[in-house]
Coordinates of C-alpha atoms in Angstrom, one line a residue:
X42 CA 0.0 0.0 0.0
X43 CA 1.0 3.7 -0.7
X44 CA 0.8 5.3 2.2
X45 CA 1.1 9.2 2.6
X46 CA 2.5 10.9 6.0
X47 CA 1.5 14.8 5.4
X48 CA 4.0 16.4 7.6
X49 CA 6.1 19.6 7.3
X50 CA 9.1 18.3 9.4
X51 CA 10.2 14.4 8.8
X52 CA 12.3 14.4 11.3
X53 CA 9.3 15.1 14.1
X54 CA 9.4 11.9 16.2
X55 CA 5.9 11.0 15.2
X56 CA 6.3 11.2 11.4
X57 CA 9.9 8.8 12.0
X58 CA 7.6 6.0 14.0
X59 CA 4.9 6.5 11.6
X60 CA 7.5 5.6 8.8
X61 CA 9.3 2.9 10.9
X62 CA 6.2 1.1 11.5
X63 CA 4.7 1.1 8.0
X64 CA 7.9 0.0 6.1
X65 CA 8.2 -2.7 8.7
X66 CA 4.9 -4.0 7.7
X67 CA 5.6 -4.0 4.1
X68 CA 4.1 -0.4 2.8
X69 CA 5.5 2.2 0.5
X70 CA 5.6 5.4 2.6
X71 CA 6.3 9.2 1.7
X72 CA 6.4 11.8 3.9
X73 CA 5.1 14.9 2.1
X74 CA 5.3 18.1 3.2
X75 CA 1.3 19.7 2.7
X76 CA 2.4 23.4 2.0
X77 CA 4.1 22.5 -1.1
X78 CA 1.4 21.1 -2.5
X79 CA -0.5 22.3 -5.7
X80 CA -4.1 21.3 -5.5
X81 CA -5.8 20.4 -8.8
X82 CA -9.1 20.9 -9.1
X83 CA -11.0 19.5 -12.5
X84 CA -14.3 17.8 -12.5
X85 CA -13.2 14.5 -13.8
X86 CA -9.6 14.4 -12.6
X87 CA -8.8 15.9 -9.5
X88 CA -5.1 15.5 -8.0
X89 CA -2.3 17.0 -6.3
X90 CA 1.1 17.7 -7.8
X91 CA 3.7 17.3 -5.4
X92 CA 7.4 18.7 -6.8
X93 CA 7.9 16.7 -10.2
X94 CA 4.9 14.3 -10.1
X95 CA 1.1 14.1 -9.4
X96 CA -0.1 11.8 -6.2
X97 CA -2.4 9.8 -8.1
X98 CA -1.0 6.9 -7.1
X99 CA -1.6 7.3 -2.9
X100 CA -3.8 4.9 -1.5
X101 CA -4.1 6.4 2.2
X102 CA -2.8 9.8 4.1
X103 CA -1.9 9.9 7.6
X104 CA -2.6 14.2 8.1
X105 CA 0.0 15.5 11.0
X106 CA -1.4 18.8 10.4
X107 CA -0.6 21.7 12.3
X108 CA -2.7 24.6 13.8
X109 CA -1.0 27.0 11.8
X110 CA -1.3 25.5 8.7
X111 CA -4.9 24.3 9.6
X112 CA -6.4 25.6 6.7
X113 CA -4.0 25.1 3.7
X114 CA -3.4 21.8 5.4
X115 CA -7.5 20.6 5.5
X116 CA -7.6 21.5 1.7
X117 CA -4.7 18.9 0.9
X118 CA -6.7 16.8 3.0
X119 CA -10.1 17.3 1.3
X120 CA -8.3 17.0 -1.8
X121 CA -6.7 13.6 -1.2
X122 CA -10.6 12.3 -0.1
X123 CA -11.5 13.5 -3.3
X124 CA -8.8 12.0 -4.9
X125 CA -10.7 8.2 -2.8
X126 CA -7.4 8.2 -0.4
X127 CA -8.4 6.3 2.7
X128 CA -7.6 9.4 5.3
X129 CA -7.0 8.1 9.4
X130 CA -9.1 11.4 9.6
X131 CA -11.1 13.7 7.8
X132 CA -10.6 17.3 6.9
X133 CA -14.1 18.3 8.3
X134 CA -13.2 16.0 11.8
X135 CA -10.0 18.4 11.7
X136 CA -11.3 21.4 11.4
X137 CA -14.3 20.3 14.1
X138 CA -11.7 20.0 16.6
X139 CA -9.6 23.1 15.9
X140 CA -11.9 25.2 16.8
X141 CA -12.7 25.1 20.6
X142 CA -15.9 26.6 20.4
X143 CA -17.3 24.4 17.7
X144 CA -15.6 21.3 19.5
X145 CA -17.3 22.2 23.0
X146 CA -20.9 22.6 20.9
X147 CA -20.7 19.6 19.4
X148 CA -20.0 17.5 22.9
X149 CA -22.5 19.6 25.0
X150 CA -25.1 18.5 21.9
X151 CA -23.6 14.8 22.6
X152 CA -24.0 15.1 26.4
X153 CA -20.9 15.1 27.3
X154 CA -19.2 16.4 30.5
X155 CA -16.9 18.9 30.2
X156 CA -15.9 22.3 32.4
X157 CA -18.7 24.7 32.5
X158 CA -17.5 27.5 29.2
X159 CA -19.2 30.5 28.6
X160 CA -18.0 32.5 24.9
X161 CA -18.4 36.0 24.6
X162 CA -17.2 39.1 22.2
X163 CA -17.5 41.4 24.9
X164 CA -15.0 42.3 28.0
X165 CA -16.8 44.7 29.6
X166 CA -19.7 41.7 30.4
X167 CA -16.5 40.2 32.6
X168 CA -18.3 39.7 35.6
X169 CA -21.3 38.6 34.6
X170 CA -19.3 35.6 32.4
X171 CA -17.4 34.6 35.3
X172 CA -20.4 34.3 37.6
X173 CA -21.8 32.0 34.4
X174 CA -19.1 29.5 35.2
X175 CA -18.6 29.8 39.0
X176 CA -16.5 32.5 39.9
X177 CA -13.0 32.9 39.7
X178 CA -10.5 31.8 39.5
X179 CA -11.3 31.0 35.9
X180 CA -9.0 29.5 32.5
X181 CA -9.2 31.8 29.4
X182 CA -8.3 29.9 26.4
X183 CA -7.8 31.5 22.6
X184 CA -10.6 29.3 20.4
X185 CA -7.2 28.4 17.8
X186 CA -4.3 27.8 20.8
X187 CA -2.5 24.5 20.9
X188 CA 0.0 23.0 23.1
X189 CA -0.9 24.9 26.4
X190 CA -0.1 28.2 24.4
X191 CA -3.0 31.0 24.6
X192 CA -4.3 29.7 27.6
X193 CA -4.7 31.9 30.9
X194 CA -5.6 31.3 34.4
X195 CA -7.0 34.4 35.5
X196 CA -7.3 34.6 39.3
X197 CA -9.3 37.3 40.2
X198 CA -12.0 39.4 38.3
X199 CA -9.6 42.2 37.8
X200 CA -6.7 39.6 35.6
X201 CA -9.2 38.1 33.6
X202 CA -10.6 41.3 32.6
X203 CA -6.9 42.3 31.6
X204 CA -7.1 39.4 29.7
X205 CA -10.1 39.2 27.9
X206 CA -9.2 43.4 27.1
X207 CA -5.6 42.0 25.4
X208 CA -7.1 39.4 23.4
X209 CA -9.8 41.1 22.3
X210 CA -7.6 44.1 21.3
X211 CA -5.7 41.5 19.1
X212 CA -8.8 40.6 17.3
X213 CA -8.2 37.2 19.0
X214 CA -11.6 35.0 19.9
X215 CA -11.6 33.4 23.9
X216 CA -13.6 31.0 26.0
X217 CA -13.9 31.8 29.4
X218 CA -13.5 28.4 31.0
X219 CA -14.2 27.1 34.7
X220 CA -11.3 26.0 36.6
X221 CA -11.1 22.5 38.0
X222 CA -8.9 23.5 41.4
X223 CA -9.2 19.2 42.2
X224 CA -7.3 18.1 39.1
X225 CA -4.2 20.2 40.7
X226 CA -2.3 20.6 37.6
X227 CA -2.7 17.1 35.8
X228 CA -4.9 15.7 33.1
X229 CA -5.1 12.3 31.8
X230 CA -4.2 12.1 27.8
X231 CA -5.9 9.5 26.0
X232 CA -5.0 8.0 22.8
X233 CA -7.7 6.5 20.2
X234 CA -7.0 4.6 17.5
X235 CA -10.3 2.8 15.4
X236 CA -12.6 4.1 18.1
X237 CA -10.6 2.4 20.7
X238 CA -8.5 3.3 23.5
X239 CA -5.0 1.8 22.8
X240 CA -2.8 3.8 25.5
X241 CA -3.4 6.4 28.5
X242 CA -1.0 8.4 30.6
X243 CA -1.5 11.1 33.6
X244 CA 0.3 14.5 33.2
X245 CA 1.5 16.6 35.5
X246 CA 2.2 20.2 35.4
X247 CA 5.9 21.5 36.8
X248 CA 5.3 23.1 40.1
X249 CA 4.0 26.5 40.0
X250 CA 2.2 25.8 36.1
X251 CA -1.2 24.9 35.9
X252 CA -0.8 23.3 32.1
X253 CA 0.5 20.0 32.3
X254 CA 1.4 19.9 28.2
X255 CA 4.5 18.2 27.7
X256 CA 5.8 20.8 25.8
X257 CA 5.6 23.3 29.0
X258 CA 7.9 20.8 31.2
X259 CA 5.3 18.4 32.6
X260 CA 5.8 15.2 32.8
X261 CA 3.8 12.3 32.0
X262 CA 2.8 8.5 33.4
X263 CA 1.3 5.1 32.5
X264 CA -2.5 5.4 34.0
X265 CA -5.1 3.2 34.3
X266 CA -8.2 4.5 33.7
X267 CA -11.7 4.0 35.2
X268 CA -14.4 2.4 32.8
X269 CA -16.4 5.8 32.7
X270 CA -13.2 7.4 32.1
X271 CA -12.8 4.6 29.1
X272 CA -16.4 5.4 28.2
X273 CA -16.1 8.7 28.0
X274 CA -12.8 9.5 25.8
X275 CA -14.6 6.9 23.2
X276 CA -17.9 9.2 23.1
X277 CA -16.0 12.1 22.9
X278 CA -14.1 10.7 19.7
X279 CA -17.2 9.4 18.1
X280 CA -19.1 13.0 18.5
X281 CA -16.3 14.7 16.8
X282 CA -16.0 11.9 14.2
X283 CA -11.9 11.2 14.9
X284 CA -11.1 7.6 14.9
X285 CA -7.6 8.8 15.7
X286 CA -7.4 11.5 18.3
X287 CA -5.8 12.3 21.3
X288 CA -8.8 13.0 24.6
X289 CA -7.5 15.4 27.2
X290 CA -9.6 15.0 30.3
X291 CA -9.6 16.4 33.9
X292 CA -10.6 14.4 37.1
X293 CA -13.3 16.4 39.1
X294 CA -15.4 15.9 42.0
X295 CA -18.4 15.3 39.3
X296 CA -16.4 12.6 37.4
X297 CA -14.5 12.5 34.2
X298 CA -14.9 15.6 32.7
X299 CA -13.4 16.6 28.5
X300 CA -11.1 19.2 28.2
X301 CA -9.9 18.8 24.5
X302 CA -10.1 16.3 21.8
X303 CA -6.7 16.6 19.5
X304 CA -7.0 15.5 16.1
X305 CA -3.3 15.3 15.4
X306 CA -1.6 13.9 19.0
X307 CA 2.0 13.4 19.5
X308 CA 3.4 10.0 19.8
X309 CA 6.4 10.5 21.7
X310 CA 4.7 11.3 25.2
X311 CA 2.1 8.6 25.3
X312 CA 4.5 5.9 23.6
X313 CA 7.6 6.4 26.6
X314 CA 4.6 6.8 29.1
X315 CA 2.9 3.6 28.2
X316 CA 6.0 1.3 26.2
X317 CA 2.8 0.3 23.6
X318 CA 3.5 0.7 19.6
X319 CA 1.1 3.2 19.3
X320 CA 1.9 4.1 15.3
X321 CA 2.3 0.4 14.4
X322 CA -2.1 0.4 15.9
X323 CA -2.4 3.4 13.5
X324 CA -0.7 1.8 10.5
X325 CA -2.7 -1.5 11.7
X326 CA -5.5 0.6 11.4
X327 CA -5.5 1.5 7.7
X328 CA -4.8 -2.1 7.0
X329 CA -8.4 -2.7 8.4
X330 CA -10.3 0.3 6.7
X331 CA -8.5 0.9 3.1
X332 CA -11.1 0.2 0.9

């Protein structure tokens, strides 16, 4: 099988697994970098040309796309589904999950628990938004941020006014998010692959940070989670239609509760956390689905 890794760096540790695993089960596999892409559009022919050839020839995409390149990125994407690639997700289950105000509609519709958020384009209505989720302290995250970056916690009415007044200044939309003071700093990563959880790990914020990305300086361990925590990263994947995803999820007082579903999770973190082959489950998992 052809398979295509869309990835702007080759060298990222998750496009050098993803590579690893499918040569070692007998695939063809390219990584392609999505910005230099020229999309094609014709009605009976549409393709991509990639440097000195056209892609006719993939059979399935793995998207590593970024959240900078979300949009340019989703177009290769959409292109390729055109094009009848088998894609371990789509560009509309992308751009679902990008967006955190879309994402969080989407799961309240599916009944699923998450902080109480309240969105709104004006910062002189601080007070009243805070009261909507509890009082402060509250977490003010930008809708587009990724990896712990663009997300506040804003202690007292006064800071998260100062913050809402800076991002809006930018141009920059924010959710006004209640903060869970029980999970202490850590949220529990879960990884999906084919609607199914194949790996879990607790992370911890460094002392002092209330983000516990790995990219900030947490740190990260094996987990085993409860069945409604099992329950509820699988719901949360299926109402945002990503068989592959990464669920972010806090432990409250009122149970499992969602923080973020990631279409395009890192491998390195939950593979040293856990010692599973996570990308050998993902190549695994086109095997199963290419039609």
């Amino acid at each position: 099988m052809n398979i295509v890794i869309l990835s702007r760096n080759p060298h990222l540790y998750s496009t050098k697994r993803l590579v690893e695993e499918g040569l070692i089960r007998g695939h063809e596999i390219e990584v392609i970098d999505p910005l230099k892409c020229d999309i094609i559009i014709e009605s009976e022919k549409p393709t991509i040309y990639y440097k000195d050839r056209y892609l006719d020839y993939v059979d399935a995409i793995i998207p590593r796309i970024g959240a900078s390149i979300t949009f340019f990125g989703c177009a290769v994407v959409r292109q390729f589904e055109m094009m009848g690639a088998f894609t371990t997700v789509t560009s509309d289950s992308i751009l679902r999950s990008r967006d955190k105000l879309r994402c969080f509609q989407r799961l309240s519709k599916a009944d699923i628990g998450m902080p109480k958020t309240v969105f709104t384009n004006y910062s002189r209505d601080v007070e009243e938004v805070i009261s909507h989720v509890g009082g402060t302290p509250v977490v003010i995250k930008l809708l587009e941020g990724t990896q712990g970056l663009g997300v506040v916690l804003a202690e007292t009415k006064n800071a998260a006014e100062s913050v809402l007044e800076a991002f809006n200044g930018l141009q920059a939309r924010a959710l006004v998010q209640e903060y869970i003071a029980e999970s202490k700093g850590a949220d529990l990563r879960v990884f999906i692959v084919d609607h199914q959880v194949v790996g879990a790990m607790k992370r911890q914020g460094k002392e002092g940070e209330f983000r516990s990305n790995l990219h900030r300086g947490g740190s990260a361990n094996l987990i085993k989670l409860t069945v409604p925590e099992i329950q509820l990263a699988i719901r949360a994947a299926k109402a945002l239609k990503l068989p592959v995803c990464g669920v972010d999820m806090l432990q409250s007082k009122r149970g499992p509760l969602i923080l973020e579903v990631n279409s395009s999770p890192g491998l390195e973190g939950i593979e040293a956390a856990t010692q599973k082959n996570i990308a050998r489950a993902i190549i695994t998992y086109i095997e199963r689905n290419r039609k």
